[in-house]
XYZ file of C-alpha atoms in Angstrom:
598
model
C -33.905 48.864 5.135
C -30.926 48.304 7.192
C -27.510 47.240 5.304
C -27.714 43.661 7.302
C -31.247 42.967 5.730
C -29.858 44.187 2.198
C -26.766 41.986 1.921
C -29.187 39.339 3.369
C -31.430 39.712 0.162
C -28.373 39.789 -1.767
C -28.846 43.359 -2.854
C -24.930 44.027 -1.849
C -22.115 41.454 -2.200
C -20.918 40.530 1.871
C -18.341 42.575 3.271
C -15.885 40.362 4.132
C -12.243 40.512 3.854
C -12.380 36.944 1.924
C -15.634 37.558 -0.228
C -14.148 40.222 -1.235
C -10.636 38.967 -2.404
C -12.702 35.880 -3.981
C -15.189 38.200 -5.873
C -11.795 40.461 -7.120
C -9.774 37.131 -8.204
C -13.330 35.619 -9.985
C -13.645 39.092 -11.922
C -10.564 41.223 -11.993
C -12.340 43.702 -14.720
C -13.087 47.318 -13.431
C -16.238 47.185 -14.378
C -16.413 44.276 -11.623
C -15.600 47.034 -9.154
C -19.517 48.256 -9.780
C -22.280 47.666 -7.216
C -25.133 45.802 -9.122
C -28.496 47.890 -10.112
C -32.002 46.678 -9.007
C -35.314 45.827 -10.403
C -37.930 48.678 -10.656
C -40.563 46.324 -9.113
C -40.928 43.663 -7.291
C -37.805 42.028 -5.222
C -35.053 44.716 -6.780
C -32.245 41.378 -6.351
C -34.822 39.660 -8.966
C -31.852 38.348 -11.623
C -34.887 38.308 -14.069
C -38.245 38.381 -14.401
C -40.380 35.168 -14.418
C -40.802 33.764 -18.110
C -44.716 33.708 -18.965
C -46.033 32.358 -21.957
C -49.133 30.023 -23.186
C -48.347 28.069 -26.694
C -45.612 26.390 -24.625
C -41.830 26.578 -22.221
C -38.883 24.988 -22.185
C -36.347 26.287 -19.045
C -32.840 24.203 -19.117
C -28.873 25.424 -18.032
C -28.144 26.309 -21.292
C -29.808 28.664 -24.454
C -29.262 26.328 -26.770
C -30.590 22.889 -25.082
C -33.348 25.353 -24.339
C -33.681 27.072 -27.770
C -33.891 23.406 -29.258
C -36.783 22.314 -27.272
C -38.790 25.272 -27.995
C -38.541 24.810 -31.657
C -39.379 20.929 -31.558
C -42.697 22.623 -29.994
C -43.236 25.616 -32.636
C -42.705 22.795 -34.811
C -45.954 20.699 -33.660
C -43.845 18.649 -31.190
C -45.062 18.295 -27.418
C -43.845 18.376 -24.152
C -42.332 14.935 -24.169
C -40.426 15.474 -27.829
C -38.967 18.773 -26.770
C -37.468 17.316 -23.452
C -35.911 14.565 -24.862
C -34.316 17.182 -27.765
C -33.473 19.880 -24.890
C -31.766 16.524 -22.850
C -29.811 15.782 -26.132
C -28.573 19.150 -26.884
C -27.630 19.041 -22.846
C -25.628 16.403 -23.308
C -23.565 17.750 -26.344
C -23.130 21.248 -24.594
C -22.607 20.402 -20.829
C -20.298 17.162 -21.597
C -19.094 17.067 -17.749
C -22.436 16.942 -16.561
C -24.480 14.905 -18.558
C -24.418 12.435 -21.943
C -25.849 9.603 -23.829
C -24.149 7.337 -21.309
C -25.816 8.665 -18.453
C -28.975 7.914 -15.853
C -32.403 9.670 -16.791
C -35.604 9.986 -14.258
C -38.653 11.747 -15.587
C -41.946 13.227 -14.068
C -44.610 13.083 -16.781
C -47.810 14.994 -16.501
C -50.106 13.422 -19.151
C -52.887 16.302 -20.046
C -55.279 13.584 -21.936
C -55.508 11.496 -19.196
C -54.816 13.781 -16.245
C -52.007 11.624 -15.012
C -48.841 11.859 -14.113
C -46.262 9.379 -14.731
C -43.009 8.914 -13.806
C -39.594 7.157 -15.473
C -36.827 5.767 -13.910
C -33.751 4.868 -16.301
C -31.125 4.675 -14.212
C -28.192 2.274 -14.772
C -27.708 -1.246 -13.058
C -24.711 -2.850 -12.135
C -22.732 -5.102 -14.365
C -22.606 -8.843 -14.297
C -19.182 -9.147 -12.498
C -20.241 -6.479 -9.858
C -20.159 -8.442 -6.745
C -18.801 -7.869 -3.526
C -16.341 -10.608 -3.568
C -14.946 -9.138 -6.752
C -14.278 -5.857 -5.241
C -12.692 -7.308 -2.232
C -10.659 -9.995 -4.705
C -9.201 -6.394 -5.912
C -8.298 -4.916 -2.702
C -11.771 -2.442 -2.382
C -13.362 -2.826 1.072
C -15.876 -0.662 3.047
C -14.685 2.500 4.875
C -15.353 2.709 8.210
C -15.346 6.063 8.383
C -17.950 6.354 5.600
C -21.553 5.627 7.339
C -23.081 6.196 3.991
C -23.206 5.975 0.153
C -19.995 5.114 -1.782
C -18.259 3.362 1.103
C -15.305 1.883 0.064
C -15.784 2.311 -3.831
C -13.287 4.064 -5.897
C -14.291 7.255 -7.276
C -13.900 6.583 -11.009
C -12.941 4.156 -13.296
C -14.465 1.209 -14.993
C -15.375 0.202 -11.512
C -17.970 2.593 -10.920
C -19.538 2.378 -14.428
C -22.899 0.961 -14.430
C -25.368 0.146 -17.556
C -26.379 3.937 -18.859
C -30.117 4.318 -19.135
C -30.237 7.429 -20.803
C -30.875 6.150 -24.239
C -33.776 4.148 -23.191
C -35.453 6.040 -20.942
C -35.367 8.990 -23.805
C -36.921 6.527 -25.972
C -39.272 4.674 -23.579
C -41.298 8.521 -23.060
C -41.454 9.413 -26.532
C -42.755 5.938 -27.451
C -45.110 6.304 -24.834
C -46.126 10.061 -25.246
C -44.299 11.649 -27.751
C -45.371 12.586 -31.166
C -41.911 12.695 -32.579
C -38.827 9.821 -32.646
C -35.434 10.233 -32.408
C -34.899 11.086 -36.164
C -36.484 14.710 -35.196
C -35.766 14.984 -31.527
C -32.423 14.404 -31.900
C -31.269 16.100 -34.985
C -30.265 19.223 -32.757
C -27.750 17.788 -30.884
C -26.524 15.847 -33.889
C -25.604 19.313 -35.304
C -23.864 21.229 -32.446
C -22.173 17.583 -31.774
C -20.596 17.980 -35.259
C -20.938 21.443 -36.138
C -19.703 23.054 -32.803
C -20.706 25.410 -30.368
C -19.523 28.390 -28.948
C -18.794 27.421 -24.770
C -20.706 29.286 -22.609
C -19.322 30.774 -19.505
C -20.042 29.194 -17.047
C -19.631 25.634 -19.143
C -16.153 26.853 -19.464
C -15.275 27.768 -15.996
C -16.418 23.644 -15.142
C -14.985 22.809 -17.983
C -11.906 24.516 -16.809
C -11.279 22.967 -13.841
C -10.989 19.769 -15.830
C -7.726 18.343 -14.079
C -9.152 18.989 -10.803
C -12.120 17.276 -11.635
C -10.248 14.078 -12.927
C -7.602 13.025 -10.605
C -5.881 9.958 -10.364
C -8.323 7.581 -9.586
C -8.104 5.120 -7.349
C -8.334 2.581 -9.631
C -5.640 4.113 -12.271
C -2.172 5.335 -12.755
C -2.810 8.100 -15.226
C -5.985 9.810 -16.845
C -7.675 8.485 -19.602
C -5.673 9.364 -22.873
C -9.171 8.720 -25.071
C -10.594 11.624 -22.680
C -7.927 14.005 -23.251
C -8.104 13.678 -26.344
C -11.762 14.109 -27.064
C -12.463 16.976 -24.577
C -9.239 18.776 -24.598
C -7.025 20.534 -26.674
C -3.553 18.578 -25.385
C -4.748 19.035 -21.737
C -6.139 22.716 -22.450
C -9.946 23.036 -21.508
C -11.875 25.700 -24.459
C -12.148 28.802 -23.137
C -15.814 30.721 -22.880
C -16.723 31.436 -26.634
C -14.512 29.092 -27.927
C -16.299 26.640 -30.958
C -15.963 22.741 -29.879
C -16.629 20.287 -31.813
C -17.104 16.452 -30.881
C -17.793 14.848 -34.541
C -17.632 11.368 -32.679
C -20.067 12.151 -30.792
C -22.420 13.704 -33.870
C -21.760 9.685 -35.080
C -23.466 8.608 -32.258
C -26.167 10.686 -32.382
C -26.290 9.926 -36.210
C -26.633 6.062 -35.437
C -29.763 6.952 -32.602
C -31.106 8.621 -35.434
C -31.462 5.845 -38.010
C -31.626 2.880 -35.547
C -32.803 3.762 -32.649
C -31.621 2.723 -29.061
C -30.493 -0.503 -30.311
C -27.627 1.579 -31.789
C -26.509 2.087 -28.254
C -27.730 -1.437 -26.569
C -26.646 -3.863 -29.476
C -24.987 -1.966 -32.196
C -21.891 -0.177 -32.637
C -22.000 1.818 -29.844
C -22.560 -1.190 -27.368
C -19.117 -2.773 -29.204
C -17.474 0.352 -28.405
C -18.714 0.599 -24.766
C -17.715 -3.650 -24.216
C -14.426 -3.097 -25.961
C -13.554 0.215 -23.594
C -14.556 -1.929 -20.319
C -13.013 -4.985 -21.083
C -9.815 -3.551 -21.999
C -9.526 -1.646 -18.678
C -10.842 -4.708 -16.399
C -14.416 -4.232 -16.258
C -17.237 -7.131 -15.971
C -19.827 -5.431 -18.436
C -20.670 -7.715 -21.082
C -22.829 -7.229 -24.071
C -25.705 -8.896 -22.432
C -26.124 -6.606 -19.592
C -26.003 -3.858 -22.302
C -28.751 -5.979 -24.759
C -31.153 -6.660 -21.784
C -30.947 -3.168 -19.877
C -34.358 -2.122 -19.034
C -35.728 0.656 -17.432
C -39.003 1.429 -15.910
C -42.397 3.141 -15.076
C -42.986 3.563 -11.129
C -44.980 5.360 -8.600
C -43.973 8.880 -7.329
C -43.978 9.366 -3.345
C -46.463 12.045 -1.775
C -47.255 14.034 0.949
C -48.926 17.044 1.187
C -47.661 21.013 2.040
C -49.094 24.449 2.413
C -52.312 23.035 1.010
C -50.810 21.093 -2.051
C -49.958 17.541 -2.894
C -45.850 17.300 -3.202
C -44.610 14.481 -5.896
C -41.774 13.126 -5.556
C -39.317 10.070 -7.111
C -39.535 6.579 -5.367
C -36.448 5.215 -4.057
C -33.600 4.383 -5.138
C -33.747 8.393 -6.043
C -32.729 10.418 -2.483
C -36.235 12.875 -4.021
C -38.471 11.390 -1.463
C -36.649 12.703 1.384
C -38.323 15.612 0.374
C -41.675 14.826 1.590
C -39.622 14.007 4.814
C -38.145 17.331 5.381
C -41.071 18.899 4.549
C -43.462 16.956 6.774
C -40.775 18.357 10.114
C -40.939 21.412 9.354
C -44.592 21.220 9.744
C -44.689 19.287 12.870
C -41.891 21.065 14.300
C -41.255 24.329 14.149
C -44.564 25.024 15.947
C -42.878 22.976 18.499
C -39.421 24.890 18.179
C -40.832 27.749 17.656
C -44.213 28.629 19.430
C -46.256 31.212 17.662
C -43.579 32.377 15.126
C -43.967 30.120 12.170
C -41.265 30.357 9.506
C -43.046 32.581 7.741
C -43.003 35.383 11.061
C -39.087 34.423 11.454
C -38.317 35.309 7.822
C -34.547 34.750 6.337
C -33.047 37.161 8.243
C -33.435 35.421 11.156
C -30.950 32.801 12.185
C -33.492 30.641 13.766
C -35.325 30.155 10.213
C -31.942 28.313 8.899
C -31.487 26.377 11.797
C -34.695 24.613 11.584
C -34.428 24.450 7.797
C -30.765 22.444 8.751
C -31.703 20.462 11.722
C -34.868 19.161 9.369
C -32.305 18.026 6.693
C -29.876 16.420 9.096
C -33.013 14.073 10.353
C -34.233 13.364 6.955
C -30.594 12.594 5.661
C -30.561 10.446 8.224
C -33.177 8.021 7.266
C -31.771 8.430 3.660
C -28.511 7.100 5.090
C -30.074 4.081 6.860
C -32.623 2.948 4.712
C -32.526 4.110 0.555
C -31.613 1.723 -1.783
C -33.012 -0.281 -4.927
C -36.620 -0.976 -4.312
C -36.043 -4.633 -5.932
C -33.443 -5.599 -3.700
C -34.623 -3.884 -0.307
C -37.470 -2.869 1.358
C -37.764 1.180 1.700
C -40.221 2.081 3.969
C -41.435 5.266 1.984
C -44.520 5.391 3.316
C -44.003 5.518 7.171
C -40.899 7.475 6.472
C -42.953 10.309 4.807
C -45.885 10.136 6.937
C -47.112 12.740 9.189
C -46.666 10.902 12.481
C -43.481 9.764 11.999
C -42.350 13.157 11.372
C -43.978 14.240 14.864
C -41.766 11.646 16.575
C -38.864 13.089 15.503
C -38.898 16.968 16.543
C -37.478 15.885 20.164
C -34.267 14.977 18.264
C -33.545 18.798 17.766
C -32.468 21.349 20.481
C -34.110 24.789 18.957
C -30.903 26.681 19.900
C -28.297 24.428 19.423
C -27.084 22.129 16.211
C -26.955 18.304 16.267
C -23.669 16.501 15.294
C -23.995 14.104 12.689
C -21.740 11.123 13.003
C -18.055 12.164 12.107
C -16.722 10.603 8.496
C -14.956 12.035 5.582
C -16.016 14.856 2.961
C -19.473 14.410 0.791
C -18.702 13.339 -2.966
C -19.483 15.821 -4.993
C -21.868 15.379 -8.351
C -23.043 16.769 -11.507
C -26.215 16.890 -13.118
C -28.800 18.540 -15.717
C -32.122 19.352 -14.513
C -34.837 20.602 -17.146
C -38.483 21.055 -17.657
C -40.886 21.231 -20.634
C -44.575 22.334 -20.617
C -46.978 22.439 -24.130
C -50.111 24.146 -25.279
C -52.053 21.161 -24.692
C -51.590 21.492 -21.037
C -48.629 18.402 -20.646
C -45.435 19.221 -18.484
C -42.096 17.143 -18.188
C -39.634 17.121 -15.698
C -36.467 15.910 -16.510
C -32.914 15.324 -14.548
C -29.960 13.271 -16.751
C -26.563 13.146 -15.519
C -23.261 11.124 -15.469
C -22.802 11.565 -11.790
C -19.551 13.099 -10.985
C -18.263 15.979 -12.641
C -16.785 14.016 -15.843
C -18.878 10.818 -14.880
C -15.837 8.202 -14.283
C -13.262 9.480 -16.449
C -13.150 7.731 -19.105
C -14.005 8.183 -22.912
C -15.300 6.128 -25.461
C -13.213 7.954 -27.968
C -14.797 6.516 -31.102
C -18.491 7.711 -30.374
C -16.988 10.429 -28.345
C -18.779 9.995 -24.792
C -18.222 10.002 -21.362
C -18.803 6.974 -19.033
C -20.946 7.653 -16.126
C -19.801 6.688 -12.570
C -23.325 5.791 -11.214
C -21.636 3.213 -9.118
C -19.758 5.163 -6.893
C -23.292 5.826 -5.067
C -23.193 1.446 -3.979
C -21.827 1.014 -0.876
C -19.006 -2.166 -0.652
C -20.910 -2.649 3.620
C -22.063 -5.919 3.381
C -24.767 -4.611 6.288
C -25.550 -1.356 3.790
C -29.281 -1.643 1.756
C -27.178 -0.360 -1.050
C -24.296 -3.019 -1.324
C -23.411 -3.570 -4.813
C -24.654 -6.470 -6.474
C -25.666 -7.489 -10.529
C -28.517 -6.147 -12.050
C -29.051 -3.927 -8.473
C -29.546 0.389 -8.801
C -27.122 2.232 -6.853
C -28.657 4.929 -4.309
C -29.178 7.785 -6.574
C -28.792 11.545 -5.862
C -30.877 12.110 -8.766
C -34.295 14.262 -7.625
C -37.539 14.990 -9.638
C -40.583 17.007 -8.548
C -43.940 17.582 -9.196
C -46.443 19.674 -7.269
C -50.192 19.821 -7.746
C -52.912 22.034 -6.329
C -56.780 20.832 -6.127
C -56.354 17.998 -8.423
C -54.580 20.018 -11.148
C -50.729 20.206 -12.184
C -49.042 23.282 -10.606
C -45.594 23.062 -10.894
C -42.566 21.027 -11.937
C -39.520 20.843 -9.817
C -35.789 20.456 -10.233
C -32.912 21.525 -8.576
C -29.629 19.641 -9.188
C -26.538 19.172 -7.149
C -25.617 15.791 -6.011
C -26.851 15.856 -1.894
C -27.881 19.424 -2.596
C -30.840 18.157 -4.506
C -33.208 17.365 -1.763
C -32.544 20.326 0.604
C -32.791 22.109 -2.523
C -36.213 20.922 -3.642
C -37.123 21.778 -0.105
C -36.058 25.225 0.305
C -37.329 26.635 -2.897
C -40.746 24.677 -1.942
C -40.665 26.999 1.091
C -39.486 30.436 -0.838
C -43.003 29.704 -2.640
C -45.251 28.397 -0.565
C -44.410 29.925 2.914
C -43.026 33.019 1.657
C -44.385 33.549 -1.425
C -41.566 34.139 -4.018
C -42.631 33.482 -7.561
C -41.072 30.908 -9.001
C -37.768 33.042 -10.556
C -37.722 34.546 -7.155
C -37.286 31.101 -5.330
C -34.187 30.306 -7.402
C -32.313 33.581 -6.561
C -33.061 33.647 -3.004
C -29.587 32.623 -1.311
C -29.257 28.531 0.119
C -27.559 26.755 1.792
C -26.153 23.257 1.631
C -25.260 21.023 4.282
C -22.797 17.833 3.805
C -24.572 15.031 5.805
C -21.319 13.264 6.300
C -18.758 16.053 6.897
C -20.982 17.771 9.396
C -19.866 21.029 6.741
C -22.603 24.081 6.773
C -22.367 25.951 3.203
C -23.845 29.366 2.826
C -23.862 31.604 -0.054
C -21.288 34.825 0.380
C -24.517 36.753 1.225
C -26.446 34.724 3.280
C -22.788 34.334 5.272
C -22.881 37.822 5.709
C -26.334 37.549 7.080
C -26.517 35.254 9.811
C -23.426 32.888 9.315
C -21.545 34.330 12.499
C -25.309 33.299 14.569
C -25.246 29.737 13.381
C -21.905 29.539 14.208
C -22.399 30.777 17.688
C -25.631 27.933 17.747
C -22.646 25.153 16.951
C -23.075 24.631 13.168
C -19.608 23.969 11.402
C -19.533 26.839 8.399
C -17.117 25.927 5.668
C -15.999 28.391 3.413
C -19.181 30.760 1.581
C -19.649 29.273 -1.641
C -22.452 29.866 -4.423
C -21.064 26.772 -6.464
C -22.080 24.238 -4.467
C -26.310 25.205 -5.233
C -26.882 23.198 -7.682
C -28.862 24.695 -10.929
C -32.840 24.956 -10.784
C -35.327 25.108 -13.278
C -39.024 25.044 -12.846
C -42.363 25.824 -14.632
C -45.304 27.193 -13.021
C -48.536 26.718 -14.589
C -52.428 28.728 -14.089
C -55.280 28.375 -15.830
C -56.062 31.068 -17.709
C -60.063 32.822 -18.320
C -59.832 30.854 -21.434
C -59.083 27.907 -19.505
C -55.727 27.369 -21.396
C -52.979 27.175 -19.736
C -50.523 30.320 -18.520
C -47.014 29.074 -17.902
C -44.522 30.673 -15.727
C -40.887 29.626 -15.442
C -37.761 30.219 -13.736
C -33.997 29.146 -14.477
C -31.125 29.701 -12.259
C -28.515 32.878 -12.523
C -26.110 30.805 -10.958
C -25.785 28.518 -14.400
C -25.891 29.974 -18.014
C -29.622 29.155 -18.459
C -32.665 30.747 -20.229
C -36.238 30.093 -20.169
C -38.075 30.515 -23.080
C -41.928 30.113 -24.187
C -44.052 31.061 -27.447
């Protein structure tokens, strides 16, 4: 195999002059100066093999989340009790990603009545949130922002909408658990107060922690509470380091005995009201007291012979079906007798259509997602085969499009995990506080983070995603769920902010149209494309590979980055001679994850 093809299939770390001095300043050991060994079957640039078990899998970003949902199943627990305890210990051990005070969407496929289901708890605006309130406080739309967050700040009280979290982890184990939160959520009550040791790469986000909270727009100085709970005077924990949030083991100690009302009406809803009226925000205890979530109907389309799920708006997930359904009408078009499959990854042409498909379905994400309740999506036209033949005029096969010019794409931060038991039911989960460190600020007596949901609204009076009371933001946050002759085949998460949809997509294709297994499809290089910014991301590798091509076809290449890939996790599931089910699962390398089964 020729050197090209093997950095391509990241067997050998890119050349470059800059990888290079990136990859020396990231790991300055000698042993860092080694070339990394290969698998003895198989793809050799496997990370690791694919997880299999048949009692039951849990696959999350960090051993421990993952460690704690496998023994809420060992212990008689199912599917839906041991997300909801991996999603707690998540939000103990990944602070800047996720928490109690956080948005929650969940896939639920129900083995007893061969179903699935799906959850959305994300938060809705407060009471005060109008547009006139905004504007009253000098926050108008930016012109040069076509698309979600124009004109909001980018932390702060103003962006904090009603968390769902709690709810939505205690509207799916009401409905399908076997377990409450006494059980589910004694884990993350101990590592909460206990400690943990930081994981790597925990610590190196955890690190950047100034970077991650600069002034806001909104403020003069960052949040003293949130210093003080997640730093040691301004000094992030280093990898192995014990932290300990006993504030935050209170809250979970109040869940435990009272339930969500704890959070809603209780002490922790004081705390939360006190917080946000103290720094200027509208939230009042009734928005907190009548917060509901709730049960809706997953998108679909069909690909390579299977029937794709995905989440409804306001979630970006169904874009999904979108980019999917061009690919199929178009590259046969682009492309005449050389299918994706014939061009392979090493050919320049397979990104480009992968990129020009995303651009068009960002597109109609841009124009038209927002909250269901408020606006009308057109899902179903918008993921329909026709309309995706209408559109594969719009892309020169040779040549990238220009999206309309505007600043840099927000970045976000998210969990994604998935549960599977021996009866046969599989959860997929994402929870998140939206930007790394949600909005900044602390609730320093229950010792969590306020998400920043809101910056996703848009303050364009014209936008289907203005802000307004009781109204979802646009959400980033994707689910997936893919199914094969009637029967569950896969669940499907890959986190990231934007990345999330192209994401989903990609590894979709590393399965079905190349046919990676499903660890395989997570350690296959991506890319990630900023809809706004016009800004083509590659991985160092996949730079290497064919980023000076799409360069030469017009695409604008930032800087190779494997950071910006979001985290995926997924379970596979067959049927075994038994007809029980075999369950194979995949976590990303890129995060500190682990799949485990019994």
């Amino acid at each position: 195999m020729m050197l090209k093809q093997l950095i391509g299939l990241g067997l050998v770390m890119s050349l470059s002059a800059p990888a290079l001095a990136q990859e020396a300043a990231r790991c300055p050991q000698p042993a860092c100066a080694a070339v990394p060994g290969s698998r003895v079957e198989g793809w050799g640039a496997q990370s690791r093999a694919e997880m299999m078990a048949r009692q039951g899998m849990v696959t999350s970003s960090q051993p421990l989340a993952t460690q704690a949902g496998l023994s809420i199943l060992q212990q008689g627990g199912n599917a839906i009790d041991a997300a909801v305890a991996t999603a707690a210990v998540l939000a103990v051990v990944e602070p800047m990603s996720t928490g109690i005070a956080s948005d929650v969407f969940m896939i639920i496929w129900s083995a007893k009545e061969k179903k699935l289901y799906a959850l959305n708890a994300s938060g809705t605006a407060p009471s005060g949130a109008t547009p006139d309130h905004y504007a009253a406080l000098g926050y108008q739309k930016d012109p040069a922002n076509w698309a979600l967050g124009s004109g909001m700040p980018s932390g702060g009280i103003l962006t904090v909408t009603v968390p769902g979290t709690v709810w939505g982890w205690d509207a799916a184990l009401k409905r399908f658990g076997t377990r409450g939160f006494a059980e589910v959520l004694a884990p993350a009550e101990y590592y909460a107060s206990e400690g943990f040791p930081v994981s790597p790469r925990i610590a190196a986000d955890w690190g950047s922690f100034n970077k991650a909270l600069p002034l806001r727009a909104c403020c003069t100085a960052l949040d003293p509470d949130t210093l003080a709970v997640w730093t040691d005077g301004g000094r992030a924990p280093a990898a192995g380091e014990v932290f300990r949030n006993p504030a935050l083991g209170r809250a979970f100690a109040l869940l435990r005995k009272d339930g969500k009302d704890a959070f809603y009406r209780g002490d922790i809803a004081r705390a939360i009201i006190a917080k946000s009226t103290a720094l200027g925000g509208t939230m009042t205890a009734a928005d907190l007291a009548g917060y509901q979530g709730k049960w809706v109907e997953l998108a679909h389309s069909t690909h390579a012979g299977r029937d794709i799920y995905e989440l409804p708006p306001p979630s970006q997930a169904w874009a999904t079906l979108e980019l999917l359904n061009i690919l199929d009408a178009c590259v046969p078009v682009w492309s005449p007798g050389k299918g994706l499959a014939a061009l392979g990854p090493a050919d320049p042409r397979y990104w480009h259509y992968l990129i020009e498909a995303k651009k068009l379905a960002y597109a109609d994400l841009a124009a038209w997602n927002g909250d269901p309740d408020f606006v009308t999506v057109p899902v179903e036209r918008l993921t329909s085969k026709a309309y995706a033949a209408s559109l594969c005029s719009r892309v020169d096969p040779a040549r990238a499009t220009i999206t309309r010019p505007g600043p840099a794409d927000r970045s976000g931060d998210t969990v994604v995990l998935s549960t599977a038991d021996r009866d046969g039911n599989m959860v997929a989960v994402v929870n998140s506080v939206a930007s790394v460190w949600g909005s900044g600020l602390t609730v320093k007596d229950y010792g969590l983070i306020l998400h920043n949901r809101g910056v996703q609204f848009s303050l364009d009076r014209q936008s289907p995603n203005i802000i307004a009371p009781g109204k979802r933001p646009y959400n980033t946050l994707a689910a997936g769920f893919v199914m094969k002759d009637g029967q569950p085949e896969m669940t499907l998460l890959l986190m990231g902010g934007d990345m999330q949809v192209q994401g989903h997509a990609q590894v979709l294709v590393n399965m079905f149209t190349l046919g990676a297994n499903v660890q395989m499809a997570t350690d296959m290089a991506r890319f990630r494309h900023g809809q706004v910014s016009n800004v083509l991301t590659l991985e160092p590798a996949l730079d290497a590979l064919v980023g000076a091509q799409l360069k030469a076809m017009g695409h604008r290449l930032g800087p190779p980055n494997s950071g910006l890939m979001g985290g995926y996790q997924a379970i596979r599931v067959e049927q075994g001679a038994d007809r029980k089910p075999v369950y194979r699962a995949g976590s990303d390398h890129r995060k500190d994850g682990q799949a485990a089964g019994w």
